[in-house]
Coordinates of C-alpha atoms and ligand atoms in Angstrom, one line a residue:
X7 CA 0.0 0.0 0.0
X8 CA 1.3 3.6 -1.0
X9 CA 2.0 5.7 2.2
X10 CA -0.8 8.3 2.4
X11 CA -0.2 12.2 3.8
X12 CA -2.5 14.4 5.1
X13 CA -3.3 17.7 4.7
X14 CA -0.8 20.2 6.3
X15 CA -1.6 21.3 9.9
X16 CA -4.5 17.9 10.3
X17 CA -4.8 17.4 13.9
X18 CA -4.0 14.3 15.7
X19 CA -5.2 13.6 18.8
X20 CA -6.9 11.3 21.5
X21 CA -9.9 11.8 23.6
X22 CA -11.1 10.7 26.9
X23 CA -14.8 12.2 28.6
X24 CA -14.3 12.9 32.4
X25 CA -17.0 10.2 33.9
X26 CA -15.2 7.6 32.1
X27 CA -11.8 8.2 33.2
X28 CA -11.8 10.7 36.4
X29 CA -12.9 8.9 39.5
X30 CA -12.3 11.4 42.9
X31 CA -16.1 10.8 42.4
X32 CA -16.7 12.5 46.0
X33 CA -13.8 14.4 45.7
X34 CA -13.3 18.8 46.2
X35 CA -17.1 19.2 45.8
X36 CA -18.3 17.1 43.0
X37 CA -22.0 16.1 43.3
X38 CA -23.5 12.9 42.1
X39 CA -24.4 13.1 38.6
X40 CA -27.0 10.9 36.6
X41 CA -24.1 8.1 35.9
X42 CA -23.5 7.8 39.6
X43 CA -27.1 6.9 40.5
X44 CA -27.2 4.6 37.4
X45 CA -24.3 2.4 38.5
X46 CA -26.3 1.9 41.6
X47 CA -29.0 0.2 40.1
X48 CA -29.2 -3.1 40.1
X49 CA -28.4 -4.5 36.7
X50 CA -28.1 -1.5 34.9
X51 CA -24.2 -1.7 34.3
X52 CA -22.4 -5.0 33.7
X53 CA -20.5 -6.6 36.5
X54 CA -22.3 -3.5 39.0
X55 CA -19.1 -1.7 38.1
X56 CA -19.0 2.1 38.7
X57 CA -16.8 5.3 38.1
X58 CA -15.9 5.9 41.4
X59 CA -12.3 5.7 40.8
X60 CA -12.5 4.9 36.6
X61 CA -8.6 5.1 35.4
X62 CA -8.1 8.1 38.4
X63 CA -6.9 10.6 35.8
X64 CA -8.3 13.1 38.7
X65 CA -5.1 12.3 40.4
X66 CA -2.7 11.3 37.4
X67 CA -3.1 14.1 34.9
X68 CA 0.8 14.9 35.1
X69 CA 1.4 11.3 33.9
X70 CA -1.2 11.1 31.9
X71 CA -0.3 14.4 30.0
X72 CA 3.0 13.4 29.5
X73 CA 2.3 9.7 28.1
X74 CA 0.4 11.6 25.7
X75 CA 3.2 13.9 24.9
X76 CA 5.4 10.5 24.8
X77 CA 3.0 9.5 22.0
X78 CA 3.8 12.7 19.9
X79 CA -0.1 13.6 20.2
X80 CA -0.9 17.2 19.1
X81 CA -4.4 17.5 21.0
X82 CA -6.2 15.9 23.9
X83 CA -10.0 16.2 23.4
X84 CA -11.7 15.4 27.5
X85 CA -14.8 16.9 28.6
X86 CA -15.8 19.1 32.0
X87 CA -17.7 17.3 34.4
X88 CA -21.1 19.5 35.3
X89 CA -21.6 18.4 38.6
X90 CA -17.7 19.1 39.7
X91 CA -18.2 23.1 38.0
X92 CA -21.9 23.8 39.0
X93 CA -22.4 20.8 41.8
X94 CA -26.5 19.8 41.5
X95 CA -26.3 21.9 39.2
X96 CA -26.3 25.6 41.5
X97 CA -23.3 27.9 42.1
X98 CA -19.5 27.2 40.9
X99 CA -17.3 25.3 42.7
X100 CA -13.7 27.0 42.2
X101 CA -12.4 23.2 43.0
X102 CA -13.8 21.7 40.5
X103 CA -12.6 24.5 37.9
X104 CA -9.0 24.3 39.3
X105 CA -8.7 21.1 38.1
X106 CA -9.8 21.6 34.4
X107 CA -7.4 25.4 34.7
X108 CA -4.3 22.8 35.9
X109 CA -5.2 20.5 33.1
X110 CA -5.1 22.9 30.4
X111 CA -1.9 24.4 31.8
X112 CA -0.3 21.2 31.9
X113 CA -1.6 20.2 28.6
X114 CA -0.1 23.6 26.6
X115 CA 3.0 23.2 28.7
X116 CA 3.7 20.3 26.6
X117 CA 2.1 21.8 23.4
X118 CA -0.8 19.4 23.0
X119 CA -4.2 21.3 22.2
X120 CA -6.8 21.1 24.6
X121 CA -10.1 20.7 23.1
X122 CA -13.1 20.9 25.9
X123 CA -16.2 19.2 25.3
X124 CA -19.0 20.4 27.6
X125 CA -21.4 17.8 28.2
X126 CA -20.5 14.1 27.8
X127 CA -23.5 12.5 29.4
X128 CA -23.1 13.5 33.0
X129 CA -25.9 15.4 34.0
X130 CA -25.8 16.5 37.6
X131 CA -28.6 14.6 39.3
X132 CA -30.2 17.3 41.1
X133 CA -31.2 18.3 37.5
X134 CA -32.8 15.3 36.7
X135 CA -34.6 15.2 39.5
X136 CA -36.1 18.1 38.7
X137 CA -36.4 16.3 35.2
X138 CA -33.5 15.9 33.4
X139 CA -33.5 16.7 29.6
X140 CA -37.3 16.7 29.4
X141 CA -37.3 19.8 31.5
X142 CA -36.8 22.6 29.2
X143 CA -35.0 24.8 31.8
X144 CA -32.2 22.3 31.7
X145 CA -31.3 24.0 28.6
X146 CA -30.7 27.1 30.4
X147 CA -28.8 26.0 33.3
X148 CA -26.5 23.9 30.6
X149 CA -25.8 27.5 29.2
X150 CA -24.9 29.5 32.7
X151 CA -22.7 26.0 33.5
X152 CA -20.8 26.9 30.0
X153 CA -20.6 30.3 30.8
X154 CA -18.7 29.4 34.1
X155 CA -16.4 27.2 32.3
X156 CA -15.8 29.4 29.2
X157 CA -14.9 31.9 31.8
X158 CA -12.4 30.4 33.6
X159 CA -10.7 28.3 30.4
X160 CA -11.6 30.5 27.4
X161 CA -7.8 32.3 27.8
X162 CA -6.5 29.4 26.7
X163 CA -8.8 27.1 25.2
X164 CA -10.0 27.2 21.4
X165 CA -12.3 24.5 20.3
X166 CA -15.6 24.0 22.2
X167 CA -17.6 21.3 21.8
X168 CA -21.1 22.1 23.3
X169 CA -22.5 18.4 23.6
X170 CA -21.0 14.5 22.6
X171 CA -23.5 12.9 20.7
X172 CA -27.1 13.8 22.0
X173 CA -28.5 10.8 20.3
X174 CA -27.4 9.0 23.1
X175 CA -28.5 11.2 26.2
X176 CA -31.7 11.6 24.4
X177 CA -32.7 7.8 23.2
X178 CA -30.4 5.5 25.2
X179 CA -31.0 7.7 28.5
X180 CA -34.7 8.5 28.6
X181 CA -36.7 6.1 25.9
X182 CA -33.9 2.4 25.8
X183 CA -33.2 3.2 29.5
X184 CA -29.6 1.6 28.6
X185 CA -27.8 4.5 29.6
X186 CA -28.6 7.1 32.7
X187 CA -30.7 8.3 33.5
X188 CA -32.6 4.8 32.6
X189 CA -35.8 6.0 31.9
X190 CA -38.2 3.7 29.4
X191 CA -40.4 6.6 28.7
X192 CA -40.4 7.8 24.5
X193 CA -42.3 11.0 25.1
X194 CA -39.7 12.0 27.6
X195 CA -37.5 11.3 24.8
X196 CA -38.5 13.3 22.3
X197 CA -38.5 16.2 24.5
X198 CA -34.8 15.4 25.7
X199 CA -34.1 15.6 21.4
X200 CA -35.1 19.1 21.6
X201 CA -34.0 20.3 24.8
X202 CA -30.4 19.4 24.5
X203 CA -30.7 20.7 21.0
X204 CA -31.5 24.0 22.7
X205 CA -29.2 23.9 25.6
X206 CA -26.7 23.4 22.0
X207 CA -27.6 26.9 20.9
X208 CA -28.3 28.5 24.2
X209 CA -24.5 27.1 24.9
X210 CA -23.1 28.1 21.6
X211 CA -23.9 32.0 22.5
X212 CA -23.1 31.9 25.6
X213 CA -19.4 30.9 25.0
X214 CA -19.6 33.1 21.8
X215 CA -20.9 36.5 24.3
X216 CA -17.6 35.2 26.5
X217 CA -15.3 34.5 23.9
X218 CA -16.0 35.8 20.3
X219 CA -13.3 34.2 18.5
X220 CA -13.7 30.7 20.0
X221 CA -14.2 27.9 17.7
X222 CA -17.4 26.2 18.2
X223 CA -19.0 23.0 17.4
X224 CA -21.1 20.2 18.3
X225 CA -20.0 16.0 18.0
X226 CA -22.8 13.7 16.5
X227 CA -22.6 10.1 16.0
X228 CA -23.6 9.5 12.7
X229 CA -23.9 6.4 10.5
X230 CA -25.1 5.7 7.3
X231 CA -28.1 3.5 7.0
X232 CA -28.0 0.3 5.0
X233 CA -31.5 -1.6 3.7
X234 CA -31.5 -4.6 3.9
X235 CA -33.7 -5.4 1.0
X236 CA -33.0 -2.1 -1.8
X237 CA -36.0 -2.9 -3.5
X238 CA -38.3 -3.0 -0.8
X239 CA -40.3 -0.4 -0.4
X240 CA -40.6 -1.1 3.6
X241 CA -37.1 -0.9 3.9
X242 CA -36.3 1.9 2.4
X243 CA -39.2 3.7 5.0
X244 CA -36.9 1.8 7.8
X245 CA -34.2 3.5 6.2
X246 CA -36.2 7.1 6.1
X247 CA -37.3 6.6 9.6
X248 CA -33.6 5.5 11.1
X249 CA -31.8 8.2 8.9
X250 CA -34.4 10.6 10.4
X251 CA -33.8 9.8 13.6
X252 CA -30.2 9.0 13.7
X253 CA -29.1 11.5 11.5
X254 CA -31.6 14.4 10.0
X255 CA -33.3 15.1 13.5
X256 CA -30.1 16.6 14.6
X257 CA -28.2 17.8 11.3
X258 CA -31.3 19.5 10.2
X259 CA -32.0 21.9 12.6
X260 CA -28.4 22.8 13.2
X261 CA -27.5 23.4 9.6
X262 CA -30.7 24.2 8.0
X263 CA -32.6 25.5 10.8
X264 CA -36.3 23.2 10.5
X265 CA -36.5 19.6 11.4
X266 CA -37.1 17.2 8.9
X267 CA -40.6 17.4 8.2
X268 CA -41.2 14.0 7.7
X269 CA -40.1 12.7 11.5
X270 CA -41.8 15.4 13.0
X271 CA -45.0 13.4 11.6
X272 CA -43.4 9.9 12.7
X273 CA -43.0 11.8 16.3
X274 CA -46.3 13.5 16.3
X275 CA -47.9 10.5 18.6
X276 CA -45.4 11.4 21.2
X277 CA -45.8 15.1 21.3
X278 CA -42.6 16.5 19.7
X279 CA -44.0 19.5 18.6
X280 CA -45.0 20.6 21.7
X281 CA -42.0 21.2 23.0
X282 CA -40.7 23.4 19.8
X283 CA -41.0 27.3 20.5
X284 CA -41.1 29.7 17.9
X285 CA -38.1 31.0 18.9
X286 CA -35.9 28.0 19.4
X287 CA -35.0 26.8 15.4
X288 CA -33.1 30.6 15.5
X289 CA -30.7 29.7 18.5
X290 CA -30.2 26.0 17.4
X291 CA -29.1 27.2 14.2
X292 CA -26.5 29.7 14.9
X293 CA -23.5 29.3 12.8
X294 CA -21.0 27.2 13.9
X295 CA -17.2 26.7 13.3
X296 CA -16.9 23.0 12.6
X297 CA -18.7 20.1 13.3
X298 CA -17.6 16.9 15.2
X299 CA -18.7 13.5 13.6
X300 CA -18.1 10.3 15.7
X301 CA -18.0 7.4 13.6
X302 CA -17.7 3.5 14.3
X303 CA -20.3 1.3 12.5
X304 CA -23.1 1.3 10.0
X305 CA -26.9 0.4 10.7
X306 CA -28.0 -2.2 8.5
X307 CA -31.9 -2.0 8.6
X308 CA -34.9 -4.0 7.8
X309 CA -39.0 -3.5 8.4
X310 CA -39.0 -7.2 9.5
X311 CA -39.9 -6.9 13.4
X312 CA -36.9 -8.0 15.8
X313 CA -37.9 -10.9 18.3
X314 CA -38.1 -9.6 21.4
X315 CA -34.8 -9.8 23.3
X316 CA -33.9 -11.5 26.5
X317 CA -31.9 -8.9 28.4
X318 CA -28.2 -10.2 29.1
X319 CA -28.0 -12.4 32.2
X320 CA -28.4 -10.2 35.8
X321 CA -28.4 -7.2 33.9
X322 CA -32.4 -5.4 34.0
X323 CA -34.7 -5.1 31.2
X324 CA -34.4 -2.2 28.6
X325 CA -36.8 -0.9 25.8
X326 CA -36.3 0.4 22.5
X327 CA -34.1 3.4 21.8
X328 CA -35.6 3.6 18.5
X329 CA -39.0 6.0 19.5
X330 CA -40.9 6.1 16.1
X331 CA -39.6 3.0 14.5
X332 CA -39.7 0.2 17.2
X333 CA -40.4 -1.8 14.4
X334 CA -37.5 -2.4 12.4
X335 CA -34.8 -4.5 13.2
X336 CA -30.9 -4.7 12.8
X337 CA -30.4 -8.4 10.8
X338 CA -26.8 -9.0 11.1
X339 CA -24.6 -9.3 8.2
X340 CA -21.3 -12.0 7.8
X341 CA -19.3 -10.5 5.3
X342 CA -17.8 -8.1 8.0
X343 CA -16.0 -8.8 11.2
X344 CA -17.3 -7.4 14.8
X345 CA -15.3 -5.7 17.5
X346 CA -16.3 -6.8 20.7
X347 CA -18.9 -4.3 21.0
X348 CA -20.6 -6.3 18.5
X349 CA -20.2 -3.3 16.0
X350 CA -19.6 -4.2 12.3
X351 CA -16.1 -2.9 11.1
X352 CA -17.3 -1.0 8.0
X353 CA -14.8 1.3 7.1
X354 CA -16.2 2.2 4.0
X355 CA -18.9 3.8 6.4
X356 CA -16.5 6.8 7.0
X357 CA -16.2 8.2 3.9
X358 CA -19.9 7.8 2.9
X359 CA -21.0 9.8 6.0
X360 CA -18.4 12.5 5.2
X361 CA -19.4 12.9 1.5
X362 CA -22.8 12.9 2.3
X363 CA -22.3 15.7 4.7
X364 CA -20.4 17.5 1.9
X365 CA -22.9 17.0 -0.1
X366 CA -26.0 18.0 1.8
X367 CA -25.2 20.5 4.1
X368 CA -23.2 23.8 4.6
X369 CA -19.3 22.9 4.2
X370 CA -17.9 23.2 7.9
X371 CA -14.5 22.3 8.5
X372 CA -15.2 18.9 10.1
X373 CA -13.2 17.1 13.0
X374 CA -13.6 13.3 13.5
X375 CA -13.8 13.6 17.2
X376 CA -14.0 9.8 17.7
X377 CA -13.2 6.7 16.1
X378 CA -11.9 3.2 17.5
X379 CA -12.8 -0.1 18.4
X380 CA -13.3 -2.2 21.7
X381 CA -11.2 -5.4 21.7
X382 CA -9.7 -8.2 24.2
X383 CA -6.6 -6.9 24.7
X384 CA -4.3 -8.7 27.0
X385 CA -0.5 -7.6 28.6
X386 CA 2.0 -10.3 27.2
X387 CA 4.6 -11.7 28.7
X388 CA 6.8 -9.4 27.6
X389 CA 5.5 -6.8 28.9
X390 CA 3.8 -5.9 25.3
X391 CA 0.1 -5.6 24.5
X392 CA -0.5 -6.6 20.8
X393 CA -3.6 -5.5 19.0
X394 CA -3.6 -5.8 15.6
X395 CA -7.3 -5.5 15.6
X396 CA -7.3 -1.8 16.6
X397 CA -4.6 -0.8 14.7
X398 CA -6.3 -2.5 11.2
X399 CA -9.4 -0.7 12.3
X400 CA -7.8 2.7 13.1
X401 CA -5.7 2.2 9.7
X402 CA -8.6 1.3 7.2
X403 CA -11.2 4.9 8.7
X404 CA -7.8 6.8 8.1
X405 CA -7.3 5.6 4.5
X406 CA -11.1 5.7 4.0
X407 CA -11.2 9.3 5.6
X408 CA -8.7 10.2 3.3
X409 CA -9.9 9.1 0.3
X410 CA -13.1 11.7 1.7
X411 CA -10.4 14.6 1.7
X412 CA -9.2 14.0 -1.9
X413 CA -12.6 14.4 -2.6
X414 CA -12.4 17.7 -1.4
X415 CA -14.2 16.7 1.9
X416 CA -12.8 19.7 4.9
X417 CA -11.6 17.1 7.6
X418 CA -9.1 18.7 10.0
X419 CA -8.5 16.0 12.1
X420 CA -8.6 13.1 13.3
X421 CA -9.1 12.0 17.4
X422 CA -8.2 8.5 18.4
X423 CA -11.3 6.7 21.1
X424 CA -9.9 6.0 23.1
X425 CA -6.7 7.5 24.7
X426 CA -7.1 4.7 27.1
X427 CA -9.2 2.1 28.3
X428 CA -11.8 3.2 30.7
X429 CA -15.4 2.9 32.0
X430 CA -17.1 2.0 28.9
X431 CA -20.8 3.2 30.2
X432 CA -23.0 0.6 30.7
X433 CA -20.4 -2.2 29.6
X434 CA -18.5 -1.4 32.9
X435 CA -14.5 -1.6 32.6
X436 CA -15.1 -4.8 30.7
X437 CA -14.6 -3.0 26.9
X438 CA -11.3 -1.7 26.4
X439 CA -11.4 1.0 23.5
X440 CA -8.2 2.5 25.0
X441 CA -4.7 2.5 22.1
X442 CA -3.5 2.8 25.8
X443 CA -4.1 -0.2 28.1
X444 CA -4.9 0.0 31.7
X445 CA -4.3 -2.1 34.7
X446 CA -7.5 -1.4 36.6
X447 CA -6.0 -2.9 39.6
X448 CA -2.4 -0.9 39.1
X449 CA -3.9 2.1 37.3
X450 CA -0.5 1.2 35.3
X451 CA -0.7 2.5 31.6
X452 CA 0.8 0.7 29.2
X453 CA 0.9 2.3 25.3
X454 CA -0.8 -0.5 22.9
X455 CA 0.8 -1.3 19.4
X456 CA -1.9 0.8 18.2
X457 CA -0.4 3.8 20.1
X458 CA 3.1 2.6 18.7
X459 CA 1.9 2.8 15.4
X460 CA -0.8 6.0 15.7
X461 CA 2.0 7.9 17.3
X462 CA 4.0 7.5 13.8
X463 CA 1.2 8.0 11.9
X464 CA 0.8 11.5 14.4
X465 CA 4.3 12.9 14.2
X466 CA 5.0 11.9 10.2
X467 CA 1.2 13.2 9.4
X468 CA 0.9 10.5 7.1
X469 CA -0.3 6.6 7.1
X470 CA 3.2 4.2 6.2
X471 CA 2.7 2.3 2.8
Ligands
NCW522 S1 -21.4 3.8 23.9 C1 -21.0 4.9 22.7 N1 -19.7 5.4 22.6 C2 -18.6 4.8 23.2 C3 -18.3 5.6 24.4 O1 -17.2 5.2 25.1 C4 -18.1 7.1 24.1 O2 -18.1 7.9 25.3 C5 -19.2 7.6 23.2 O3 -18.9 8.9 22.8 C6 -17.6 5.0 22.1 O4 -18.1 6.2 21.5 C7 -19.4 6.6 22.1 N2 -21.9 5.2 21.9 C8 -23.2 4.7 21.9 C9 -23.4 3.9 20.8 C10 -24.8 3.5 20.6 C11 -25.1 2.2 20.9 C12 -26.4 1.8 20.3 C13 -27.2 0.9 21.1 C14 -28.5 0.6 20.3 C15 -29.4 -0.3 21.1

């Protein structure tokens, strides 16, 4: 294979979110978030693990920092946790901002870019209680808590991501109740969609009021949806309805400022409209600077019903995250392997979601802000951890991706998920997506051959033939 270079000035980096990897759960004023009370179900994450002390970067950012400096990485994207800035949600906590103001420091002292992302799923649970994303005024206390952190990082920090793929806080945390807050209810749902959406735009002007020339954008975890049967009419409606959902019900108001008329209809039994304000399309649709895209699979969908599914054993019962098309299932296809997410490694998926974008909406610089794989990884003998899994899956979205850029696709950059293992939500410690590997009973780090080889690929900005 011909050695491939990317554009000049491409970003390299890594990213981490802070529930996953922090721990000091109870530590210099941090409140319990949504996560916390989650884990403390029973059943709700696999082997009842929690992120009470995760991979205790609280205590090892100096390490941590400079393994990543080690590995030649140019930018660190991590999020703020909510409930250490604003605890339940009220007045800053100057403890909690310390930590993200030594961070940063200690990031630019060894010239790696910090990029902030403001809400990675860890809603302070006071707000839920007074509840969560379906409350509209959670919007507006997610735009005072970005105000306090713009204020006390915005001399040094750039790139702001306001939220990390809604999608998930929305569907998997209030209609699948797979991810906190666990909530089975669609309607809530629906309302969460919008709601965050707002708290995007309401976010996006309050860091803009603070900090005019920060660079601002949102992450989305997009895939492109595959029928399963291209002449059937039913499954190309699955397709409308997942693509709507997944997709359009996000990019559309963003970047065109309406929702897609069509899934407003599909949502109508659950009262989406309702929650939509004259006012609101306006501040979700402020201009932004670039646009995050997490990518890791395709959806391969069918209008054949799923049979219902057992859930896993000791783990609790979830619904559907799929509120307006609980009917259509997810056949699996062979001709692709899985990682041990179960996720199909489809790498060609990459570059049709970024030439779609291209095509279909306005032409933001875009950022892959994740990509990766979970796999078994293992320390040798020798002290080595080989995973020729990751680094195959890391190598074949890069030439993909690039094959999107010489089609004149703007992709700046590229962040590795994840810098190292960690609490992989409700799949406990037991999915490593780290290029890093972590002793969770050592908190020893220990840099994959994935990181071996991504930390060439970082420093000669190119992929070796
Ligand atoms: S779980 C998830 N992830 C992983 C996580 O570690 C990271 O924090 C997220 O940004 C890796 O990237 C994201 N995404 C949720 C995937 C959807 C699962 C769909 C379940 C359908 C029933």
């Amino acid at each position: 294979m011909e050695s491939i270079s990317f554009p000049e000035g491409f970003v390299w980096g890594a990213a981490t979110a802070a529930f996953q990897v922090e721990g000091a759960s109870k530590e210099d004023g941090r409140s319990p978030s949504i996560w916390d009370t989650f884990c403390a179900l029973p059943g709700a994450v696999a082997g009842g693990d929690n992120g009470d002390v995760a991979v205790d970067h609280y205590h090892r950012v100096e390490q941590d920092v400079a393994m990543m400096a080690d590995l030649g990485l140019g930018a660190y994207r991590f999020s703020t946790a909510w409930p250490r800035i604003r605890p339940d949600g009220g007045e800053p906590n100057q403890a909690g901002l310390d930590f993200y103001s030594r961070l940063v420091d200690t990031l630019l002292e060894r010239g790696i870019d910090p990029w902030v992302t403001l809400y990675h799923w860890d809603l302070p649970q006071a707000l839920e209680d007074a509840g969560g994303w379906a409350n509209r005024d959670t919007a507006h206390r997610f735009a005072d808590y970005a105000a306090t952190v713009v204020e006390a990082l915005g001399d040094r920090v750039s790139n702001w991501t306001t939220l990390n793929e809604p999608w998930c806080s929305a569907f998997l945390g209030y209609a699948g109740g797979i991810h906190a807050p666990g909530r089975q209810e669609p309607a809530a749902a629906v309302a969460a969609v919008h709601h965050l959406l707002l708290g995007h735009g309401l976010a996006t002007a309050a860091i803009r009021s603070a900090k005019p020339e920060a660079k601002v954008g949102i992450t989305l975890n997009m895939y492109p949806i595959i029928p399963a049967d291209p002449s059937s009419e039913a499954d190309l409606d699955a397709v409308r309805r997942l693509d709507g959902l997944q997709n359009r019900i996000f990019l559309d108001p963003l970047f065109k400022g309406e929702y897609p008329a069509d899934i407003v209809a599909d949502l109508a039994p659950y009262g989406f409209a309702d929650h939509i304000k004259p006012e609101d399309l306006a501040i979700i649709s402020a201009p932004l600077d670039q646009l995050g895209v997490n990518y890791y699979t395709e959806h391969f969908v069918s209008s054949e019903p799923a049979a219902p599914s057992e859930p896993k054993p000791g783990r609790r019962a979830t619904g559907s995250p799929w509120v307006g098309a609980e009917h259509v299932s997810f056949p699996v296809r062979d001709d692709a392997t899985r990682t041990d997410m179960e996720w199909e490694v489809r790498p060609r998926g990459i570059y049709q979601l970024l030439t779609r974008l291209h095509e279909e909406y306005p032409r933001l610089p875009i950022y892959i802000t994740e990509n990766g794989a979970a796999y078994r990884d293992a320390v040798s003998d020798d002290g080595s951890v080989n995973d020729p899994e990751r680094l195959a899956y890391i190598d074949s979205h890069l030439r993909a991706a690039h094959d999107a850029i010489t089609e004149g696709v703007d992709l700046r950059g590229y962040f590795a998920w994840s810098l190292m293992d960690n609490f992989e939500w409700a799949e406990g410690y037991a999915k490593r997506f780290g290029i890093v590997h972590v002793d969770y009973g050592t908190q020893v780090r220990t840099p994959k051959m994935s990181a071996m080889w991504y930390s060439e690929v970082a420093r000669g900005n190119a992929l070796p033939a």
